[in-house]
mmCIF file of C-alpha atoms in Angstrom:
data_model
loop_
_atom_site.group_PDB
_atom_site.id
_atom_site.type_symbol
_atom_site.label_atom_id
_atom_site.label_comp_id
_atom_site.label_asym_id
_atom_site.label_seq_id
_atom_site.Cartn_x
_atom_site.Cartn_y
_atom_site.Cartn_z
ATOM 1 C CA MET V 1 -3.386 -1.041 -5.291
ATOM 2 C CA GLY V 2 -1.841 2.215 -6.390
ATOM 3 C CA GLU V 3 1.101 1.096 -8.531
ATOM 4 C CA GLU V 4 0.381 1.905 -12.184
ATOM 5 C CA ARG V 5 1.525 -0.531 -14.885
ATOM 6 C CA GLY V 6 1.398 1.790 -17.909
ATOM 7 C CA ASN V 7 -2.003 0.972 -19.476
ATOM 8 C CA PRO V 8 -3.996 4.224 -19.736
ATOM 9 C CA VAL V 9 -7.402 2.519 -19.852
ATOM 10 C CA ARG V 10 -6.759 0.409 -16.764
ATOM 11 C CA GLY V 11 -5.010 3.351 -15.119
ATOM 12 C CA ARG V 12 -8.179 5.433 -15.428
ATOM 13 C CA PHE V 13 -10.351 2.467 -14.450
ATOM 14 C CA ASN V 14 -8.413 1.815 -11.258
ATOM 15 C CA ALA V 15 -8.420 5.485 -10.287
ATOM 16 C CA ALA V 16 -12.216 5.485 -10.673
ATOM 17 C CA VAL V 17 -12.595 2.226 -8.723
ATOM 18 C CA LEU V 18 -10.566 3.566 -5.805
ATOM 19 C CA ARG V 19 -12.697 6.708 -5.622
ATOM 20 C CA VAL V 20 -15.941 4.708 -5.702
ATOM 21 C CA LEU V 21 -14.749 2.218 -3.064
ATOM 22 C CA ASP V 22 -13.211 4.795 -0.719
ATOM 23 C CA GLY V 23 -16.005 4.810 1.856
ATOM 24 C CA TYR V 24 -16.491 1.052 1.667
ATOM 25 C CA ALA V 25 -12.776 0.413 2.181
ATOM 26 C CA HIS V 26 -12.859 2.610 5.265
ATOM 27 C CA ARG V 27 -15.790 0.673 6.717
ATOM 28 C CA VAL V 28 -14.229 -2.759 6.229
ATOM 29 C CA LEU V 29 -10.533 -1.961 6.797
ATOM 30 C CA GLY V 30 -10.598 1.117 9.014
ATOM 31 C CA GLY V 31 -10.515 -0.943 12.196
ATOM 32 C CA HIS V 32 -7.186 -2.394 11.093
ATOM 33 C CA LYS V 33 -5.762 0.818 9.653
ATOM 34 C CA ALA V 34 -6.532 3.256 12.466
ATOM 35 C CA PRO V 35 -4.226 1.609 15.060
ATOM 36 C CA LEU V 36 -1.415 1.393 12.489
ATOM 37 C CA PHE V 37 -1.619 5.105 11.734
ATOM 38 C CA ALA V 38 -1.910 6.270 15.346
ATOM 39 C CA GLY V 39 1.016 8.438 16.388
ATOM 40 C CA LEU V 40 2.672 8.776 12.990
ATOM 41 C CA PRO V 41 5.158 11.659 12.649
ATOM 42 C CA ASP V 42 4.437 14.908 10.804
ATOM 43 C CA ARG V 43 6.296 13.719 7.694
ATOM 44 C CA VAL V 44 5.374 10.380 6.131
ATOM 45 C CA VAL V 45 6.274 8.654 2.870
ATOM 46 C CA GLU V 46 3.489 6.566 1.354
ATOM 47 C CA ILE V 47 4.078 4.279 -1.607
ATOM 48 C CA GLY V 48 1.120 3.815 -3.939
ATOM 49 C CA PRO V 49 -1.330 6.114 -2.126
ATOM 50 C CA GLY V 50 -3.736 5.994 -5.070
ATOM 51 C CA THR V 51 -6.537 8.535 -4.745
ATOM 52 C CA GLY V 52 -5.936 9.049 -1.026
ATOM 53 C CA ALA V 53 -7.769 6.286 0.825
ATOM 54 C CA ASN V 54 -5.402 6.630 3.785
ATOM 55 C CA LEU V 55 -5.553 10.411 4.147
ATOM 56 C CA ARG V 56 -8.379 10.236 6.696
ATOM 57 C CA TYR V 57 -5.972 8.452 9.072
ATOM 58 C CA TYR V 58 -3.279 11.167 8.941
ATOM 59 C CA ARG V 59 -3.378 14.198 11.211
ATOM 60 C CA PRO V 60 -4.156 17.584 9.607
ATOM 61 C CA GLY V 61 -0.846 19.275 8.899
ATOM 62 C CA THR V 62 0.893 16.038 7.920
ATOM 63 C CA ARG V 63 3.475 16.421 5.143
ATOM 64 C CA LEU V 64 2.983 13.448 2.853
ATOM 65 C CA VAL V 65 5.553 12.369 0.290
ATOM 66 C CA ALA V 66 3.400 10.389 -2.140
ATOM 67 C CA VAL V 67 5.194 7.901 -4.405
ATOM 68 C CA GLU V 68 2.476 7.363 -7.021
ATOM 69 C CA PRO V 69 3.252 6.500 -10.661
ATOM 70 C CA ASN V 70 -0.347 6.419 -11.942
ATOM 71 C CA PRO V 71 -1.012 9.945 -13.292
ATOM 72 C CA TYR V 72 -4.771 9.414 -13.097
ATOM 73 C CA MET V 73 -4.510 9.214 -9.313
ATOM 74 C CA HIS V 74 -2.735 12.558 -8.908
ATOM 75 C CA ALA V 75 -5.612 15.044 -9.219
ATOM 76 C CA PRO V 76 -7.999 13.219 -6.856
ATOM 77 C CA LEU V 77 -5.134 12.642 -4.409
ATOM 78 C CA ARG V 78 -4.279 16.357 -4.342
ATOM 79 C CA ALA V 79 -7.950 17.301 -3.964
ATOM 80 C CA ALA V 80 -8.463 14.864 -1.081
ATOM 81 C CA ALA V 81 -5.310 16.161 0.616
ATOM 82 C CA ARG V 82 -6.524 19.769 0.390
ATOM 83 C CA ARG V 83 -9.843 18.807 1.971
ATOM 84 C CA ARG V 84 -8.035 17.198 4.903
ATOM 85 C CA GLY V 85 -5.362 19.841 5.441
ATOM 86 C CA ILE V 86 -2.483 17.622 4.305
ATOM 87 C CA THR V 87 0.467 18.846 2.260
ATOM 88 C CA VAL V 88 1.416 16.499 -0.582
ATOM 89 C CA GLU V 89 4.732 16.222 -2.390
ATOM 90 C CA LEU V 90 4.192 13.913 -5.374
ATOM 91 C CA LEU V 91 6.962 11.674 -6.661
ATOM 92 C CA PRO V 92 5.553 10.237 -9.928
ATOM 93 C CA SER V 93 7.727 7.136 -9.984
ATOM 94 C CA GLY V 94 7.503 3.496 -9.076
ATOM 95 C CA ALA V 95 8.524 2.425 -5.593
ATOM 96 C CA GLU V 96 11.512 0.484 -6.912
ATOM 97 C CA ARG V 97 13.364 3.817 -7.246
ATOM 98 C CA ILE V 98 12.360 6.443 -4.703
ATOM 99 C CA ASP V 99 13.996 9.837 -5.179
ATOM 100 C CA LEU V 100 14.940 10.318 -1.524
ATOM 101 C CA PRO V 101 18.316 10.084 0.245
ATOM 102 C CA ASP V 102 19.486 7.079 2.232
ATOM 103 C CA ALA V 103 18.345 6.939 5.880
ATOM 104 C CA SER V 104 16.179 10.066 5.563
ATOM 105 C CA VAL V 105 12.690 8.880 6.567
ATOM 106 C CA ASP V 106 11.084 7.808 9.847
ATOM 107 C CA VAL V 107 7.960 6.093 8.474
ATOM 108 C CA VAL V 108 6.929 4.582 5.148
ATOM 109 C CA VAL V 109 3.318 3.467 4.652
ATOM 110 C CA SER V 110 2.187 0.739 2.249
ATOM 111 C CA THR V 111 -1.401 -0.498 2.054
ATOM 112 C CA LEU V 112 -2.517 -2.878 -0.698
ATOM 113 C CA VAL V 113 0.524 -2.007 -2.815
ATOM 114 C CA LEU V 114 3.083 -4.815 -2.481
ATOM 115 C CA CYS V 115 0.587 -7.059 -4.261
ATOM 116 C CA THR V 116 0.923 -5.003 -7.425
ATOM 117 C CA VAL V 117 4.565 -3.985 -7.791
ATOM 118 C CA PRO V 118 6.543 -6.187 -10.217
ATOM 119 C CA ASP V 119 9.320 -6.903 -7.700
ATOM 120 C CA PRO V 120 8.170 -6.649 -4.067
ATOM 121 C CA ALA V 121 11.594 -7.603 -2.707
ATOM 122 C CA ALA V 122 13.161 -4.700 -4.615
ATOM 123 C CA VAL V 123 10.518 -2.295 -3.298
ATOM 124 C CA ILE V 124 11.003 -3.458 0.288
ATOM 125 C CA GLY V 125 14.759 -3.081 -0.172
ATOM 126 C CA GLU V 126 14.262 0.475 -1.430
ATOM 127 C CA VAL V 127 12.034 1.242 1.554
ATOM 128 C CA ALA V 128 14.737 -0.100 3.866
ATOM 129 C CA ARG V 129 17.281 2.122 2.112
ATOM 130 C CA ILE V 130 15.406 5.363 2.806
ATOM 131 C CA LEU V 131 14.411 4.455 6.380
ATOM 132 C CA ARG V 132 16.553 5.699 9.226
ATOM 133 C CA PRO V 133 17.760 3.118 11.778
ATOM 134 C CA GLY V 134 14.698 2.473 13.923
ATOM 135 C CA GLY V 135 12.416 3.724 11.151
ATOM 136 C CA ARG V 136 9.247 1.793 10.379
ATOM 137 C CA LEU V 137 7.484 0.353 7.375
ATOM 138 C CA VAL V 138 3.790 0.392 8.325
ATOM 139 C CA LEU V 139 1.779 -1.931 6.133
ATOM 140 C CA LEU V 140 -1.513 -3.630 5.410
ATOM 141 C CA GLU V 141 -1.457 -6.074 2.502
ATOM 142 C CA HIS V 142 -3.520 -8.911 1.115
ATOM 143 C CA VAL V 143 -1.598 -12.169 0.892
ATOM 144 C CA ARG V 144 -1.781 -15.802 -0.120
ATOM 145 C CA ALA V 145 -4.302 -17.775 1.912
ATOM 146 C CA THR V 146 -3.158 -20.403 4.398
ATOM 147 C CA THR V 147 -5.789 -23.017 3.510
ATOM 148 C CA ALA V 148 -5.656 -25.192 0.389
ATOM 149 C CA GLY V 149 -9.224 -24.453 -0.653
ATOM 150 C CA TYR V 150 -8.895 -20.692 -0.419
ATOM 151 C CA THR V 151 -5.500 -20.744 -2.130
ATOM 152 C CA LEU V 152 -7.077 -22.682 -5.012
ATOM 153 C CA LEU V 153 -9.793 -20.036 -5.243
ATOM 154 C CA GLN V 154 -7.135 -17.319 -5.437
ATOM 155 C CA ARG V 155 -5.260 -19.195 -8.150
ATOM 156 C CA LEU V 156 -8.401 -19.676 -10.229
ATOM 157 C CA THR V 157 -9.146 -15.948 -10.178
ATOM 158 C CA ALA V 158 -5.519 -14.784 -10.417
ATOM 159 C CA GLY V 159 -5.388 -14.318 -14.199
ATOM 160 C CA PRO V 160 -8.354 -11.997 -14.747
ATOM 161 C CA TRP V 161 -7.636 -10.249 -11.438
ATOM 162 C CA ARG V 162 -4.053 -9.530 -12.517
ATOM 163 C CA TRP V 163 -5.202 -8.116 -15.856
ATOM 164 C CA LEU V 164 -8.001 -5.978 -14.436
ATOM 165 C CA PHE V 165 -6.030 -4.528 -11.525
ATOM 166 C CA GLU V 166 -2.766 -3.784 -13.344
ATOM 167 C CA GLY V 167 -0.670 -6.698 -12.180
ATOM 168 C CA CYS V 168 -2.169 -7.273 -8.715
ATOM 169 C CA GLU V 169 -1.043 -10.720 -7.520
ATOM 170 C CA LEU V 170 -3.296 -12.704 -5.195
ATOM 171 C CA CYS V 171 -0.840 -15.344 -3.990
ATOM 172 C CA ARG V 172 2.191 -13.462 -2.688
ATOM 173 C CA ASP V 173 3.730 -14.390 0.664
ATOM 174 C CA THR V 174 4.522 -10.819 1.686
ATOM 175 C CA GLU V 175 5.267 -11.710 5.290
ATOM 176 C CA ASP V 176 7.985 -14.113 4.180
ATOM 177 C CA THR V 177 9.461 -11.453 1.879
ATOM 178 C CA LEU V 178 9.512 -8.978 4.760
ATOM 179 C CA ARG V 179 11.208 -11.405 7.111
ATOM 180 C CA GLY V 180 13.918 -12.028 4.535
ATOM 181 C CA ALA V 181 14.634 -8.332 3.966
ATOM 182 C CA GLY V 182 16.934 -7.723 6.934
ATOM 183 C CA PHE V 183 14.636 -5.676 9.171
ATOM 184 C CA ALA V 184 15.482 -5.715 12.866
ATOM 185 C CA THR V 185 11.898 -6.608 13.791
ATOM 186 C CA VAL V 186 8.809 -7.681 11.854
ATOM 187 C CA ARG V 187 5.484 -7.657 13.706
ATOM 188 C CA VAL V 188 2.387 -8.530 11.690
ATOM 189 C CA GLU V 189 -1.096 -9.816 12.437
ATOM 190 C CA ARG V 190 -2.778 -12.183 10.011
ATOM 191 C CA TYR V 191 -6.564 -11.875 9.684
ATOM 192 C CA HIS V 192 -9.435 -12.493 7.288
ATOM 193 C CA ALA V 193 -11.108 -9.309 6.093
ATOM 194 C CA ARG V 194 -14.831 -9.307 5.405
ATOM 195 C CA THR V 195 -14.986 -7.640 1.999
ATOM 196 C CA VAL V 196 -16.980 -8.452 -1.119
ATOM 197 C CA LEU V 197 -13.639 -8.762 -2.944
ATOM 198 C CA PHE V 198 -13.143 -12.234 -1.524
ATOM 199 C CA PRO V 199 -9.816 -13.067 -3.236
ATOM 200 C CA ILE V 200 -8.093 -10.350 -1.171
ATOM 201 C CA ASN V 201 -9.639 -11.171 2.201
ATOM 202 C CA PRO V 202 -6.565 -13.002 3.591
ATOM 203 C CA GLN V 203 -4.505 -10.067 4.862
ATOM 204 C CA ILE V 204 -1.683 -9.014 7.161
ATOM 205 C CA ALA V 205 -1.186 -5.734 9.017
ATOM 206 C CA GLY V 206 1.676 -4.505 11.155
ATOM 207 C CA GLU V 207 5.144 -3.029 10.877
ATOM 208 C CA ALA V 208 8.745 -3.800 10.054
ATOM 209 C CA VAL V 209 11.408 -1.868 11.968
ATOM 210 C CA ARG V 210 14.718 -1.015 10.309
#
């Protein structure tokens, strides 16, 4: 949830929330993230890295291109990167327009970001643009539930959730958006996370290959 929507109060709030929840997120999602991040190349683009929740999964020496528009995330992200021996190049823009050439990247990472961007199809299209043929979008995202009862719960909490977390949508079908984006292969696992933030427990993790 690293895409900033322009409200300075909520921007600061979300930066603080991500720092506080860093260890908890690792405990409940690390088992899904670690296999996704295994064997990543030395240079990685991450959209919406926030305060650096994923840095622990990168190898020391990784060169990270961080596409992060929320300015309140930048200082803690840089500090976390220094602690872990990771070089960060910050691109302070939204993921709809990434300042990188066509077909120039091997891996793009997105975790809990496509829920928040205004136009996920546009972001996925931009990711596809910068990926080389055979390049991968590695992702973990919360999605719309598959059961009627849980979907109703998500809809009932969607309004305040969207306001508090800068546009985060609870009911997006991200897998369907991925499969319609023209990737050669989409491989995702659907699972139910065990977090206290129950509206985001329906999740997918996997990769889309250009």
